């Protein structure tokens, strides 16, 4: 996007933007499916009472998911089980007995907690150590996303800006924290910049890059790791050194410098040379914006981060929350900002710690009760801005980090949406499912000191699958071998 000083190229950029938008609609991933918009509009427009329609004379069209009550019921620290009648294909009548046996699976290790909540009422249907703080691994992203959406709103976009001195001979590429910036958008930014410079008769510039938006350590506490790039506000392609776009990959040790060098190369391709390789530095005094590119709306970033468990986006959005709260854009500042934002939402935060935004840090602490409360808040009809947290959850057997799971636990595939969490010895799953009575349930299962991720994931899949409505021909999952007891 060209700034007003370079208005001559605006029309061309707008035409290009419309063309790219049309292509994006056709090729969008699961987080751009339109479901988020439809659910947001429904949440605003429909009756606030929530719940699905059961009128047999009504048209047979998909009913919206039930919505949460405006005020959550208190989440008790004590273990709690609520049972309900079992009509036809509903889950087992003794929910506590079924989940209890599955939760005792040896594969889940000695420390395991659980929470199942009816999002329409806030009623706790099942709880086992639900208020006990555990290492949540990547399920902490749910908290990060709720905080970011609450603080910034779903339409917030992150800018990457080219600043220029009054004579336009010194440029600074300023990182705004967009972890989704890629070579294609960087090329469009270079194109806008080059056109503005040519209009002023300039074909040679001095280029710098600015990463001063963030403070504190740039390396995640886990150190150099294929799961995350150095946490800086300027990067292209998330600093990946291969052609991948998701998942682990070798990362650059200096993604900001690499992005600036790529930008310089793209400028040269468009007829603007740089006097020397780009160097780190802030914009010169008197510099003004020359061109900008913006990320997709925050709602889309949230959905992408949850679907693919994207650590780079998660850390970026935690820092966006910190900036909005007036905190330093660091690990510590982001943790305080996320906690403060969730406090405003009246969520159960006792014992919680947000050491990072992605869940890679073992010092993160969250309870199963907090995770189900977050999901319940995201279903609240009075909080439509939080709905991308639900629509971004991977679909069992189909999308994101659940694409390869639930194959052996029918009929759960396609019916469960959940965020995964995995560290060595830590396995977690938190998400939603519609039960046999048409109610949207939020669930969270956390396990620590697990021996093997594969068997732990199978046990977690079985727990969530037990909430799926069943027919007589589809028995509930068989419990895995049990050992020990759950956390009291």
Short mmCIF file of C-alpha atoms in Angstrom, two decimals, residues 70-361:
data_model
loop_
_atom_site.label_atom_id
_atom_site.label_comp_id
_atom_site.label_asym_id
_atom_site.label_seq_id
_atom_site.Cartn_x
_atom_site.Cartn_y
_atom_site.Cartn_z
CA UNK A 70 -23.64 -14.48 29.07
CA UNK A 71 -22.28 -15.29 32.51
CA UNK A 72 -20.33 -18.47 33.23
CA UNK A 73 -21.28 -20.60 36.18
CA UNK A 74 -18.57 -20.77 38.81
CA UNK A 75 -16.07 -23.52 38.04
CA UNK A 76 -15.58 -25.42 41.29
CA UNK A 77 -12.15 -26.73 42.17
CA UNK A 78 -13.64 -29.99 43.45
CA UNK A 79 -14.09 -32.95 41.10
CA UNK A 80 -17.56 -32.78 39.59
CA UNK A 81 -19.72 -35.05 37.46
CA UNK A 82 -23.19 -34.34 36.06
CA UNK A 83 -25.19 -37.14 34.47
CA UNK A 84 -28.12 -36.85 32.13
CA UNK A 85 -30.68 -39.05 30.43
CA UNK A 86 -29.58 -41.00 27.40
CA UNK A 87 -32.04 -40.60 24.50
CA UNK A 88 -31.35 -42.89 21.55
CA UNK A 89 -27.91 -41.98 20.24
CA UNK A 90 -26.69 -39.74 23.06
CA UNK A 91 -23.42 -40.36 24.91
CA UNK A 92 -23.46 -42.91 27.78
CA UNK A 93 -25.78 -41.96 30.64
CA UNK A 94 -23.01 -42.35 33.23
CA UNK A 95 -20.61 -39.87 31.72
CA UNK A 96 -18.43 -39.85 34.81
CA UNK A 97 -17.89 -43.60 34.77
CA UNK A 98 -17.08 -43.66 31.06
CA UNK A 99 -14.65 -40.76 31.15
CA UNK A 100 -13.16 -41.90 34.44
CA UNK A 101 -12.15 -45.26 32.99
CA UNK A 102 -10.67 -43.64 29.90
CA UNK A 103 -8.85 -41.03 31.97
CA UNK A 104 -7.18 -43.81 33.99
CA UNK A 105 -5.40 -45.11 30.89
CA UNK A 106 -1.78 -45.98 31.65
CA UNK A 107 -0.75 -44.08 28.51
CA UNK A 108 -1.75 -40.78 30.16
CA UNK A 109 0.82 -41.12 32.93
CA UNK A 110 0.35 -40.39 36.64
CA UNK A 111 -0.92 -36.81 36.28
CA UNK A 112 -4.10 -36.26 34.30
CA UNK A 113 -6.93 -33.73 34.60
CA UNK A 114 -10.20 -33.18 32.78
CA UNK A 115 -13.05 -30.73 32.33
CA UNK A 116 -16.26 -31.02 30.27
CA UNK A 117 -18.65 -28.06 30.20
CA UNK A 118 -21.98 -27.31 28.54
CA UNK A 119 -21.21 -24.02 26.79
CA UNK A 120 -24.86 -22.98 26.66
CA UNK A 121 -25.22 -22.92 30.45
CA UNK A 122 -21.70 -23.08 31.85
CA UNK A 123 -22.67 -26.28 33.70
CA UNK A 124 -19.74 -28.53 34.56
CA UNK A 125 -20.69 -31.98 33.27
CA UNK A 126 -17.46 -33.66 34.32
CA UNK A 127 -14.33 -32.62 36.15
CA UNK A 128 -11.26 -34.36 37.50
CA UNK A 129 -8.60 -32.11 38.98
CA UNK A 130 -10.06 -29.46 36.69
CA UNK A 131 -8.59 -26.52 38.62
CA UNK A 132 -5.10 -28.05 38.92
CA UNK A 133 -2.49 -26.04 36.97
CA UNK A 134 -0.74 -28.24 34.40
CA UNK A 135 1.77 -27.68 31.62
CA UNK A 136 -0.67 -27.08 28.73
CA UNK A 137 1.80 -27.26 25.83
CA UNK A 138 0.27 -25.82 22.65
CA UNK A 139 -3.28 -25.67 24.06
CA UNK A 140 -2.14 -22.41 25.68
CA UNK A 141 -2.57 -20.90 22.21
CA UNK A 142 -6.30 -20.84 22.96
CA UNK A 143 -5.61 -18.34 25.76
CA UNK A 144 -3.27 -16.32 23.54
CA UNK A 145 -5.88 -16.06 20.79
CA UNK A 146 -8.75 -15.14 23.10
CA UNK A 147 -6.64 -12.38 24.64
CA UNK A 148 -5.55 -11.01 21.25
CA UNK A 149 -9.08 -10.95 19.85
CA UNK A 150 -10.45 -9.36 23.01
CA UNK A 151 -7.76 -6.67 23.10
CA UNK A 152 -7.53 -5.85 19.38
CA UNK A 153 -10.72 -7.03 17.69
CA UNK A 154 -11.04 -9.48 14.78
CA UNK A 155 -10.44 -6.84 12.08
CA UNK A 156 -7.05 -5.67 13.34
CA UNK A 157 -4.25 -5.89 10.74
CA UNK A 158 -0.49 -5.76 11.28
CA UNK A 159 1.50 -3.36 9.10
CA UNK A 160 4.99 -3.59 7.62
CA UNK A 161 6.08 -0.10 6.59
CA UNK A 162 8.71 1.50 4.40
CA UNK A 163 9.79 4.83 5.90
CA UNK A 164 11.65 7.41 3.77
CA UNK A 165 13.60 10.55 4.53
CA UNK A 166 12.22 13.76 2.98
CA UNK A 167 14.56 13.37 0.00
CA UNK A 168 13.53 9.69 -0.27
CA UNK A 169 17.15 8.56 -0.56
CA UNK A 170 17.23 6.72 2.78
CA UNK A 171 14.66 3.99 3.38
CA UNK A 172 13.91 1.91 6.47
CA UNK A 173 11.90 -1.30 6.39
CA UNK A 174 10.02 -1.25 9.70
CA UNK A 175 8.77 -4.53 11.16
CA UNK A 176 5.33 -4.37 12.77
CA UNK A 177 5.18 -7.96 13.99
CA UNK A 178 3.56 -9.66 11.00
CA UNK A 179 4.65 -13.31 11.22
CA UNK A 180 2.77 -14.11 7.99
CA UNK A 181 4.73 -11.73 5.75
CA UNK A 182 6.02 -13.70 2.76
CA UNK A 183 8.05 -13.07 -0.36
CA UNK A 184 4.95 -12.39 -2.45
CA UNK A 185 3.71 -9.56 -0.25
CA UNK A 186 7.24 -8.29 0.23
CA UNK A 187 7.47 -8.14 -3.56
CA UNK A 188 4.24 -6.13 -3.76
CA UNK A 189 5.65 -3.75 -1.13
CA UNK A 190 8.86 -3.41 -3.16
CA UNK A 191 6.79 -2.69 -6.26
CA UNK A 192 4.85 0.10 -4.53
CA UNK A 193 8.10 1.52 -3.13
CA UNK A 194 9.90 1.45 -6.49
CA UNK A 195 7.03 3.19 -8.30
CA UNK A 196 6.93 5.94 -5.68
CA UNK A 197 10.70 6.43 -5.95
CA UNK A 198 10.68 6.50 -9.75
CA UNK A 199 8.03 9.21 -9.64
CA UNK A 200 10.63 11.27 -7.75
CA UNK A 201 13.38 10.31 -10.17
CA UNK A 202 15.26 8.18 -7.61
CA UNK A 203 16.89 4.90 -8.64
CA UNK A 204 19.46 4.43 -5.85
CA UNK A 205 18.80 4.37 -2.09
CA UNK A 206 20.31 3.46 1.25
CA UNK A 207 18.29 0.75 3.02
CA UNK A 208 18.00 -0.05 6.73
CA UNK A 209 15.66 -2.30 8.69
CA UNK A 210 14.07 -1.64 12.08
CA UNK A 211 13.24 -4.32 14.66
CA UNK A 212 12.93 -2.02 17.67
CA UNK A 213 9.22 -2.77 18.21
CA UNK A 214 10.09 -5.83 20.31
CA UNK A 215 12.24 -5.88 23.43
CA UNK A 216 13.79 -8.55 25.61
CA UNK A 217 15.30 -11.81 24.37
CA UNK A 218 14.77 -12.58 20.69
CA UNK A 219 15.46 -16.28 21.17
CA UNK A 220 12.70 -18.42 22.67
CA UNK A 221 13.80 -19.96 25.98
CA UNK A 222 13.97 -23.38 24.30
CA UNK A 223 16.82 -22.00 22.17
CA UNK A 224 17.30 -22.46 18.41
CA UNK A 225 14.60 -24.87 17.34
CA UNK A 226 12.92 -25.99 14.12
CA UNK A 227 9.51 -25.22 15.66
CA UNK A 228 10.03 -21.45 15.89
CA UNK A 229 12.13 -18.66 14.43
CA UNK A 230 13.82 -16.01 16.57
CA UNK A 231 10.99 -13.80 17.82
CA UNK A 232 11.48 -10.54 15.93
CA UNK A 233 8.94 -8.12 14.40
CA UNK A 234 10.30 -8.48 10.86
CA UNK A 235 10.58 -11.75 8.96
CA UNK A 236 9.60 -13.23 5.62
CA UNK A 237 8.38 -16.78 5.33
CA UNK A 238 8.90 -17.16 9.09
CA UNK A 239 12.63 -17.45 8.51
CA UNK A 240 12.22 -20.91 7.00
CA UNK A 241 15.25 -22.18 5.14
CA UNK A 242 13.27 -24.65 3.04
CA UNK A 243 10.08 -24.39 0.97
CA UNK A 244 7.74 -25.47 3.76
CA UNK A 245 4.92 -23.24 5.00
CA UNK A 246 3.83 -25.16 8.11
CA UNK A 247 5.36 -27.43 10.71
CA UNK A 248 8.98 -27.76 11.83
CA UNK A 249 11.69 -26.51 9.50
CA UNK A 250 15.27 -25.23 9.72
CA UNK A 251 15.16 -21.53 10.62
CA UNK A 252 17.39 -18.55 9.95
CA UNK A 253 19.31 -17.10 12.86
CA UNK A 254 18.62 -13.59 11.51
CA UNK A 255 15.18 -13.54 9.86
CA UNK A 256 14.96 -9.73 9.96
CA UNK A 257 18.25 -9.26 8.11
CA UNK A 258 17.23 -11.92 5.60
CA UNK A 259 13.90 -10.18 4.99
CA UNK A 260 15.68 -6.85 4.43
CA UNK A 261 18.13 -8.43 1.98
CA UNK A 262 15.24 -10.05 0.11
CA UNK A 263 13.51 -6.66 -0.02
CA UNK A 264 16.68 -5.05 -1.42
CA UNK A 265 16.85 -7.76 -4.10
CA UNK A 266 13.20 -7.17 -4.99
CA UNK A 267 13.85 -3.44 -5.27
CA UNK A 268 16.75 -4.09 -7.66
CA UNK A 269 14.50 -6.25 -9.81
CA UNK A 270 12.22 -3.21 -10.05
CA UNK A 271 14.95 -0.75 -11.00
CA UNK A 272 16.00 0.62 -7.60
CA UNK A 273 19.56 -0.18 -6.46
CA UNK A 274 20.80 -0.08 -2.88
CA UNK A 275 24.09 1.62 -2.06
CA UNK A 276 25.21 -1.18 0.26
CA UNK A 277 23.72 -4.24 2.01
CA UNK A 278 20.89 -3.25 4.38
CA UNK A 279 21.90 -2.58 7.99
CA UNK A 280 19.86 -2.55 11.18
CA UNK A 281 18.72 0.90 12.29
CA UNK A 282 15.74 3.08 13.09
CA UNK A 283 14.21 5.53 10.60
CA UNK A 284 16.08 8.81 10.28
CA UNK A 285 14.66 11.93 11.87
CA UNK A 286 11.89 13.40 9.75
CA UNK A 287 11.22 10.13 7.88
CA UNK A 288 7.66 9.56 6.71
CA UNK A 289 5.75 6.46 5.55
CA UNK A 290 6.22 5.77 1.85
CA UNK A 291 4.49 2.39 1.40
CA UNK A 292 2.84 -0.28 3.54
CA UNK A 293 1.60 -3.83 3.37
CA UNK A 294 -0.91 -5.28 5.81
CA UNK A 295 -1.49 -8.75 7.16
CA UNK A 296 -4.80 -10.55 6.85
CA UNK A 297 -7.33 -9.59 9.56
CA UNK A 298 -6.56 -10.86 13.05
CA UNK A 299 -9.50 -13.28 12.84
CA UNK A 300 -7.78 -15.06 9.95
CA UNK A 301 -4.43 -15.10 11.75
CA UNK A 302 -6.07 -16.65 14.81
CA UNK A 303 -7.69 -19.39 12.76
CA UNK A 304 -4.44 -20.14 10.96
CA UNK A 305 -2.45 -20.21 14.21
CA UNK A 306 -4.88 -22.68 15.79
CA UNK A 307 -5.43 -24.90 12.75
CA UNK A 308 -1.73 -25.42 12.08
CA UNK A 309 -0.47 -24.73 15.64
CA UNK A 310 1.73 -21.97 14.27
CA UNK A 311 4.19 -20.91 16.98
CA UNK A 312 5.48 -17.85 15.11
CA UNK A 313 2.00 -16.37 14.71
CA UNK A 314 1.17 -17.17 18.34
CA UNK A 315 4.20 -15.29 19.67
CA UNK A 316 3.46 -12.41 17.33
CA UNK A 317 -0.13 -12.09 18.54
CA UNK A 318 0.94 -12.29 22.18
CA UNK A 319 3.16 -9.26 21.53
CA UNK A 320 0.38 -7.44 19.68
CA UNK A 321 -1.67 -7.87 22.85
CA UNK A 322 1.21 -6.47 24.90
CA UNK A 323 1.48 -3.42 22.63
CA UNK A 324 -2.26 -2.79 22.93
CA UNK A 325 -1.96 -2.96 26.72
CA UNK A 326 1.02 -0.61 26.87
CA UNK A 327 3.34 -3.41 28.00
CA UNK A 328 6.79 -4.09 26.54
CA UNK A 329 6.57 -6.37 23.52
CA UNK A 330 8.62 -9.10 25.19
CA UNK A 331 7.94 -12.56 26.59
CA UNK A 332 7.36 -11.09 30.05
CA UNK A 333 5.26 -8.15 28.82
CA UNK A 334 3.14 -10.38 26.63
CA UNK A 335 2.51 -12.76 29.52
CA UNK A 336 1.29 -9.93 31.74
CA UNK A 337 -0.90 -8.52 28.96
CA UNK A 338 -2.53 -11.87 28.17
CA UNK A 339 -3.23 -12.48 31.85
CA UNK A 340 -4.70 -9.00 32.30
CA UNK A 341 -6.96 -9.36 29.28
CA UNK A 342 -8.28 -12.73 30.46
CA UNK A 343 -8.86 -11.26 33.90
CA UNK A 344 -11.22 -8.75 32.28
CA UNK A 345 -13.15 -11.71 30.88
CA UNK A 346 -13.56 -13.12 34.42
CA UNK A 347 -11.86 -16.41 33.67
CA UNK A 348 -10.46 -18.84 36.30
CA UNK A 349 -6.76 -17.93 36.34
CA UNK A 350 -5.60 -19.28 39.72
CA UNK A 351 -2.17 -20.84 39.30
CA UNK A 352 -1.95 -19.77 35.66
CA UNK A 353 1.32 -18.61 34.12
CA UNK A 354 1.87 -17.39 30.57
CA UNK A 355 5.61 -17.72 30.00
CA UNK A 356 5.13 -17.48 26.23
CA UNK A 357 2.33 -17.29 23.67
CA UNK A 358 2.94 -20.57 21.88
CA UNK A 359 3.13 -23.19 24.62
CA UNK A 360 6.68 -24.26 23.84
CA UNK A 361 7.78 -23.13 27.30
#
